[in-house]
Coordinates of C-alpha atoms and ligand atoms in Angstrom, one line a residue:
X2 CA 126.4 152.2 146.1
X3 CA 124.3 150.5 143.4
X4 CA 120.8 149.8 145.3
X5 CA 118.4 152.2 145.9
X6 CA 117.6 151.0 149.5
X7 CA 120.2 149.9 152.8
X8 CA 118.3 148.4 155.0
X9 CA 119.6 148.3 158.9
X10 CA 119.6 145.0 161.5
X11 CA 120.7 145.8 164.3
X12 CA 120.1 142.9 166.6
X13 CA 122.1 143.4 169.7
X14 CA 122.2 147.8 170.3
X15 CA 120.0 149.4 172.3
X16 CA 117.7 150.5 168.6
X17 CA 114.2 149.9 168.8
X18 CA 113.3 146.3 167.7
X19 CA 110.4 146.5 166.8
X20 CA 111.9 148.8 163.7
X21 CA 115.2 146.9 163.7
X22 CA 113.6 143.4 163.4
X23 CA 117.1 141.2 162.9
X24 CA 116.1 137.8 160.7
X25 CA 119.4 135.9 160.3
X26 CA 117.5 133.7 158.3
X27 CA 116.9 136.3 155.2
X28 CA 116.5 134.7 152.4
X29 CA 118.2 136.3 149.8
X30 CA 118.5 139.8 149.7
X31 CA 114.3 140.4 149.9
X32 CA 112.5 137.7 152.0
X33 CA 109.4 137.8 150.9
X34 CA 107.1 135.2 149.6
X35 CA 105.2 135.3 146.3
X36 CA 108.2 137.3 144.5
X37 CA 109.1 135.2 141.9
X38 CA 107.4 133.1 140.3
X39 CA 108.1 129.4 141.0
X40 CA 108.7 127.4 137.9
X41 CA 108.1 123.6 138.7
X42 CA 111.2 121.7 137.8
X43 CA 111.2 119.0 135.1
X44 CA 110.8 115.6 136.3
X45 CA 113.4 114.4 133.4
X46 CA 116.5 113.9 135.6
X47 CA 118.2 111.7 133.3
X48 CA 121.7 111.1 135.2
X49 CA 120.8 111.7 139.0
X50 CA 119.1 110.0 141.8
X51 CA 115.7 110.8 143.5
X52 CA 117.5 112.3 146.0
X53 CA 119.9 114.5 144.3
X54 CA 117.0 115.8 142.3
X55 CA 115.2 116.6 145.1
X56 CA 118.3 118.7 146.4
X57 CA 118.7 120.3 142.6
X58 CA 115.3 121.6 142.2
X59 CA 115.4 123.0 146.3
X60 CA 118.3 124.6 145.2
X61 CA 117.0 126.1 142.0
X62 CA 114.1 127.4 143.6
X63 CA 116.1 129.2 146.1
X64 CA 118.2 130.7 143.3
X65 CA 114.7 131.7 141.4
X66 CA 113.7 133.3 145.0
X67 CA 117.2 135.7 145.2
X68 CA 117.3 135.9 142.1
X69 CA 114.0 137.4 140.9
X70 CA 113.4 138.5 137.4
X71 CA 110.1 140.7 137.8
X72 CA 108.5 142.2 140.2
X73 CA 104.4 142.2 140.3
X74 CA 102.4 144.2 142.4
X75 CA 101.6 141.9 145.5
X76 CA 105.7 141.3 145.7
X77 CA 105.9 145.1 145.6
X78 CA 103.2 145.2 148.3
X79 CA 105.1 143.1 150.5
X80 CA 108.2 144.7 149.7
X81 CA 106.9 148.4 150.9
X82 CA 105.8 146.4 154.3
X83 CA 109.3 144.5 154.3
X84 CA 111.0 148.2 154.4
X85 CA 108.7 149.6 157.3
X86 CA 110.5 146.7 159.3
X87 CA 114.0 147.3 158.2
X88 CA 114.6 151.1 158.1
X89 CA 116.4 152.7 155.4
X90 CA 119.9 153.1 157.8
X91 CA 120.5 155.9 155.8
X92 CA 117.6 157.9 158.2
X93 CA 119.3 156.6 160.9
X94 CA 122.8 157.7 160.4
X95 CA 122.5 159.5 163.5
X96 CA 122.0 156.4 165.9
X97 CA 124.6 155.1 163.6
X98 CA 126.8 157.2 164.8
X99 CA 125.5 157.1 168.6
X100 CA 126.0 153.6 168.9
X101 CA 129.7 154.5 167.3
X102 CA 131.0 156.6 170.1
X103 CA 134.1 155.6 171.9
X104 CA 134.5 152.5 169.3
X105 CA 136.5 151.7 166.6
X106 CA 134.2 151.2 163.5
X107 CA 135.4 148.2 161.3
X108 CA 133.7 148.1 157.7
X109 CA 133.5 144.7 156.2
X110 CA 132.0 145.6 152.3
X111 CA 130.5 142.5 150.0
X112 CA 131.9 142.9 146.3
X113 CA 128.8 141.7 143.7
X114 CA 126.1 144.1 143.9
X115 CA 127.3 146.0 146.7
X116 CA 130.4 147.7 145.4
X117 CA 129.4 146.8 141.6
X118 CA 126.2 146.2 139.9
X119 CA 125.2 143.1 138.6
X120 CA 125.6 142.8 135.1
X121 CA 125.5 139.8 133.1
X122 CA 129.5 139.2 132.3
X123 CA 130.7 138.5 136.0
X124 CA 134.0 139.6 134.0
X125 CA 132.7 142.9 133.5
X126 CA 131.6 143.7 137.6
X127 CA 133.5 147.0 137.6
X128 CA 133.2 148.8 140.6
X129 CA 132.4 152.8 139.1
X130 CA 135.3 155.5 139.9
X131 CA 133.5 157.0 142.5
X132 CA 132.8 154.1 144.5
X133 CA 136.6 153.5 144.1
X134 CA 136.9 156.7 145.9
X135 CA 133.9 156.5 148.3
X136 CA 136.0 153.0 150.0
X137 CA 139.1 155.0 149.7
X138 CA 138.1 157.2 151.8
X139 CA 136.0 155.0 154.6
X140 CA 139.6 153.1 154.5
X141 CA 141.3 156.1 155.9
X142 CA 139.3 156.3 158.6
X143 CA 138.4 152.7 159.9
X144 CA 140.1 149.0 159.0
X145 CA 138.0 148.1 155.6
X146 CA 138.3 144.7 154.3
X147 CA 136.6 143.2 151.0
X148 CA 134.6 140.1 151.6
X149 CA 133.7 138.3 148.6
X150 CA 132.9 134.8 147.0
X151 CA 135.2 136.0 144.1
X152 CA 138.8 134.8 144.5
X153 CA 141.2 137.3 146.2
X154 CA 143.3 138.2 143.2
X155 CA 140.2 138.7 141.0
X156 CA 138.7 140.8 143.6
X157 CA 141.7 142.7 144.4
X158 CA 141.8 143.5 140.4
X159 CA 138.5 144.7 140.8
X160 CA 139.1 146.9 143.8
X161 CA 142.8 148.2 143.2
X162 CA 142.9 149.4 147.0
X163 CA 146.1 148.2 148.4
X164 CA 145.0 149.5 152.0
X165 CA 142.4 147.4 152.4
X166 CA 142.2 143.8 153.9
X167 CA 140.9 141.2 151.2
X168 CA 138.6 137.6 152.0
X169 CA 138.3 135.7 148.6
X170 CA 136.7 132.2 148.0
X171 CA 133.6 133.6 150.5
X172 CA 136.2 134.0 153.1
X173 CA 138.5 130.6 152.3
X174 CA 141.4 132.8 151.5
X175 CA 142.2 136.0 153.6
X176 CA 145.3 138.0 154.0
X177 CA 145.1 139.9 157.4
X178 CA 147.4 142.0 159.0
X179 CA 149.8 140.1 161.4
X180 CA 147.9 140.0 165.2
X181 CA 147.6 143.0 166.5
X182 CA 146.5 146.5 165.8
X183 CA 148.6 146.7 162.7
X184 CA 145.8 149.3 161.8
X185 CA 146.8 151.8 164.1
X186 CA 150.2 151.4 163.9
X187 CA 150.4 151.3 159.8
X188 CA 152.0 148.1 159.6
X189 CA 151.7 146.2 156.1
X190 CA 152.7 142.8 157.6
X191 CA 150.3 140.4 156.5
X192 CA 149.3 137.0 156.9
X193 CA 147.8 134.4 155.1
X194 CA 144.7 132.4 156.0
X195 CA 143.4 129.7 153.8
X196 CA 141.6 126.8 155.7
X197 CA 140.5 125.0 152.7
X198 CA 143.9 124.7 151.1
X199 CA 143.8 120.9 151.2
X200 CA 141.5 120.9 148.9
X201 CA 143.2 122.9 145.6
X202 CA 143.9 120.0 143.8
X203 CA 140.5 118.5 144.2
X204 CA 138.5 122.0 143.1
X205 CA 141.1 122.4 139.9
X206 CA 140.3 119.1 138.8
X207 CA 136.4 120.2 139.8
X208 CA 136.9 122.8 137.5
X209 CA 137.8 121.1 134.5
X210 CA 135.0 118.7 134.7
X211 CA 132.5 121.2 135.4
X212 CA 134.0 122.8 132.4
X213 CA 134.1 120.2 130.0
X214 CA 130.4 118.8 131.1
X215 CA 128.5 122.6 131.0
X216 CA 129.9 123.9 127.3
X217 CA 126.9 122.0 125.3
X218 CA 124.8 124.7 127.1
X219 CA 124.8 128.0 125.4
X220 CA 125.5 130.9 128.3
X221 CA 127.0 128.8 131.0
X222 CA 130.1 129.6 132.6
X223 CA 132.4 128.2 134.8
X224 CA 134.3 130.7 137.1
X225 CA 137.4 129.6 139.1
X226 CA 137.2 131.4 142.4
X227 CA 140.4 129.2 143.5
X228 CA 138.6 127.2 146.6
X229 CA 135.6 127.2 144.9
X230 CA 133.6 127.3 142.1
X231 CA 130.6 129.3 140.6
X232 CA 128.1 128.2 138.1
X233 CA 126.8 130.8 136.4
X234 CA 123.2 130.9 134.7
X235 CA 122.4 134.2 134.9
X236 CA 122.8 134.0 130.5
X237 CA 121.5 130.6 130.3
X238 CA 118.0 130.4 128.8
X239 CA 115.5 129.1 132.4
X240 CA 114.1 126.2 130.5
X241 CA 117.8 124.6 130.6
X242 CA 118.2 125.7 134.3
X243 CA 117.5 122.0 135.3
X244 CA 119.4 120.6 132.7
X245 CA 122.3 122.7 133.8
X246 CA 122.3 121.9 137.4
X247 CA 122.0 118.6 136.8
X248 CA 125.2 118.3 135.0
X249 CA 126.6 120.2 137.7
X250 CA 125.5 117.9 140.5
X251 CA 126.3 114.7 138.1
X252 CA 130.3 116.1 138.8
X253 CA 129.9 117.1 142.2
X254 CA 128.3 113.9 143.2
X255 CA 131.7 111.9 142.2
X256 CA 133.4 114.8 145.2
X257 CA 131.5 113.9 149.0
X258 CA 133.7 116.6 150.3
X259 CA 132.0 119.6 148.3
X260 CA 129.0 120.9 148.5
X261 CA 126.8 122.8 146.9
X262 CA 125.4 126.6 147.4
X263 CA 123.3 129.2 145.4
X264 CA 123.4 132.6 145.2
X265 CA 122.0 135.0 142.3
X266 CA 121.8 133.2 139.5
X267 CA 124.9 130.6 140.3
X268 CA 125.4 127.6 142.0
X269 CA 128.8 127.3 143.8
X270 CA 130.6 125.0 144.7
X271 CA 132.3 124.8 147.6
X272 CA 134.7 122.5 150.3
X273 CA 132.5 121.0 153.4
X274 CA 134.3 122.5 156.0
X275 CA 132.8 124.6 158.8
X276 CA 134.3 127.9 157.4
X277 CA 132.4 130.7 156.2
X278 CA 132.4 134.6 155.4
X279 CA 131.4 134.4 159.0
X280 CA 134.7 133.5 160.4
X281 CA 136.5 135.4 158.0
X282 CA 134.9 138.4 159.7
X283 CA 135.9 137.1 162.9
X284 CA 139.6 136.1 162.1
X285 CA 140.1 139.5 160.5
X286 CA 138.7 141.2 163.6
X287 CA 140.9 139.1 165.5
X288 CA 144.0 140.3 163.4
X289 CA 143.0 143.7 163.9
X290 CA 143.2 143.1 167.8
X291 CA 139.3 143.3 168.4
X292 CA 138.4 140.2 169.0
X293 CA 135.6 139.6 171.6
X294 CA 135.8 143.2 172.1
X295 CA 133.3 145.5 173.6
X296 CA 135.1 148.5 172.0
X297 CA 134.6 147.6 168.1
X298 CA 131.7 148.4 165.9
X299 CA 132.1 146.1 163.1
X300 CA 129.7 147.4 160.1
X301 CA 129.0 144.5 157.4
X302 CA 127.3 145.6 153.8
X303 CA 126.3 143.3 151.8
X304 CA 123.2 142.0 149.3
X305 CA 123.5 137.9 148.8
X306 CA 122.8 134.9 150.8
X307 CA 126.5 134.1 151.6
X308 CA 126.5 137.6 153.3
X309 CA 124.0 136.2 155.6
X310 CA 126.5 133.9 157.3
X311 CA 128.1 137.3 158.1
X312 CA 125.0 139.0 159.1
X313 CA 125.1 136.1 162.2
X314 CA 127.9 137.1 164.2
X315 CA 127.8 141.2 163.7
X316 CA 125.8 143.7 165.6
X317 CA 125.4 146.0 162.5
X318 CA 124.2 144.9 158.9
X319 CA 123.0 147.1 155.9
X320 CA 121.7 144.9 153.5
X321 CA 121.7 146.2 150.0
X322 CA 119.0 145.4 147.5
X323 CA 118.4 146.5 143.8
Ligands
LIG427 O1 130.4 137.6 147.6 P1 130.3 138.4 146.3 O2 131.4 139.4 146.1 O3 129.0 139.1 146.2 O4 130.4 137.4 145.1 C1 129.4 136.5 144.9 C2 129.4 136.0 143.4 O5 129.4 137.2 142.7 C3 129.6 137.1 141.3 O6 128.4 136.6 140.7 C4 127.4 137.5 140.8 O7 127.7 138.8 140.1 C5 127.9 138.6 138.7 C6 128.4 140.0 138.1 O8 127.4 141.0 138.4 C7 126.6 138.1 138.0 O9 126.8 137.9 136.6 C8 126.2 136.8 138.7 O10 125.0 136.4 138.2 C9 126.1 136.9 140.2 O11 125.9 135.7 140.8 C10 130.8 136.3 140.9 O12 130.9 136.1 139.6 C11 130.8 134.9 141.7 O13 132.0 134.2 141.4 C12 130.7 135.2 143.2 O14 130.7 134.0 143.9

């Protein structure tokens, strides 16, 4: 995998808690204060309200905050304590495995920065050969499925693992296998799930705004993730950060129905409905046959913010961090 630490949460097994300490509200993949350095934003809204600027620079400094570009020695400090509270679940592979026993293990896997590293081209996320392999193999033994803000044909390009279950658009577009413990049985029925697909037409017009507004900034990109949208500024110089998001809101603020999210280095945007990578864990478990089951051990990796909505309804969650 591409971090150097998994960290384990385990908040509802019999696991120590004072080791396994289970925040659901994690900000971003290392919540600890003082690790970035805040950079105030510019007053110079030129197209925006009070209000939406307000919301812009909340936003930016949460991006800033998952997002971090150094590291000094006080956020290293606080990182070192961060890890004596969420063990390395590698040294605990044998409770892993305890907790485990007489239950099916389901492994839900996050794409960017789990499976591949960040890089700066979100084109270019290839997954290495051997983590090909490494999910290849977990997917014989227990249902995998891909989870990821990408959109599912992209991811699936990515991935090139026909046996696995794939969740694009952070979980707005899923193809399960038909109720049931198709799993077990090797069935390749599947069925689609896409609660947001009222809103198509609305995110491919989105799109072409959001398209059309960004290109005066050098390094922008727009990525079509089908029901939503990422901004990326990962390769756009900070000082136009603000500018950036504000042309981003100045679209989105024409669309009441979207709303707007951050992850590393990208704003998305995304349909206001109540649907999240959360649910698309529990609809695929539910596919699989497992839902409110006592005899499943669902097992969520995963590095970003989105993953958090995840993290809320599973027992087990290995947080990756680079
Ligand atoms: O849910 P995920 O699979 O983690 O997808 C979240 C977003 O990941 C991608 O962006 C991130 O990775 C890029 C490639 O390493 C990087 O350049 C970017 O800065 C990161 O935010 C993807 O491009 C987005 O569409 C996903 O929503």
């Amino acid at each position: 995998m591409t971090n150097q630490n998994v960290i384990m949460s385990d908040p509802r097994s019999g696991f120590d808690s004072s080791l396994l300490s289970f925040s659901p509200a994690v900000p971003g993949p290392l919540p600890q204060p003082g690790r970035f350095i805040a950079v105030p934003a510019k007053k110079s809204f030129k197209n925006i309200d009070s209000a939406d600027a307000a919301r812009i620079t909340a936003l930016l400094d949460s991006m800033r905050a998952s997002s971090p570009t150094r590291r000094s020695s006080e956020t290293h400090e606080n990182l070192k304590s961060w890890i004596v509270r969420h063990p390395s679940a590698l040294d605990m592979f044998d409770e892993i495995i305890a907790l485990s026993k007489g239950k099916q293990i389901v492994v839900f896997l996050d794409y960017d920065g789990t499976l591949s590293p960040i890089v700066d081209d979100p084109e270019k996320a290839f997954m290495t050969t051997e983590m090909r392999e490494a999910v290849r193999d977990t997917a014989k033994y227990f249902p995998t499925a891909i989870v990821s803000g990408r959109c599912r044909a992209k991811v699936f390009n990515f991935v090139k693992l026909s046996e696995l279950y794939y969740a694009g658009s952070h979980g707005m577009d899923i193809k399960a296998p038909v109720k049931g413990r198709n799993y077990k049985k090797g069935s390749n029925q599947s069925v689609l799930c896409q609660p947001a697909k009222d809103f198509l037409p609305m995110i491919a017009k989105v799109y072409k705004s959001l398209v059309e507004k960004t290109k005066s900034i050098p390094g922008a990109k727009v990525e079509n993730n089908k029901f939503c949208l990422s901004v990326h500024f990962r390769r756009v110089e900070e000082k136009r950060w603000t500018e950036l998001a504000e042309q981003v809101k100045s679209v989105t603020k024409e669309y009441p129905k979207l709303r707007l999210t951050q992850g590393r280095k990208v704003l998305e945007i995304r349909p206001s409905i109540k649907w999240n990578k959360g649910n698309a864990l529990e609809f695929l478990l539910e596919s699989l046959g497992y839902a409110n089951s006592n005899d499943v051990l669902p097992i969520y990796i995963g590095d970003d913010r989105t993953d958090e909505d995840a993290f809320k309804v599973l027992s087990i969650v290995l947080i990756f961090f680079n």
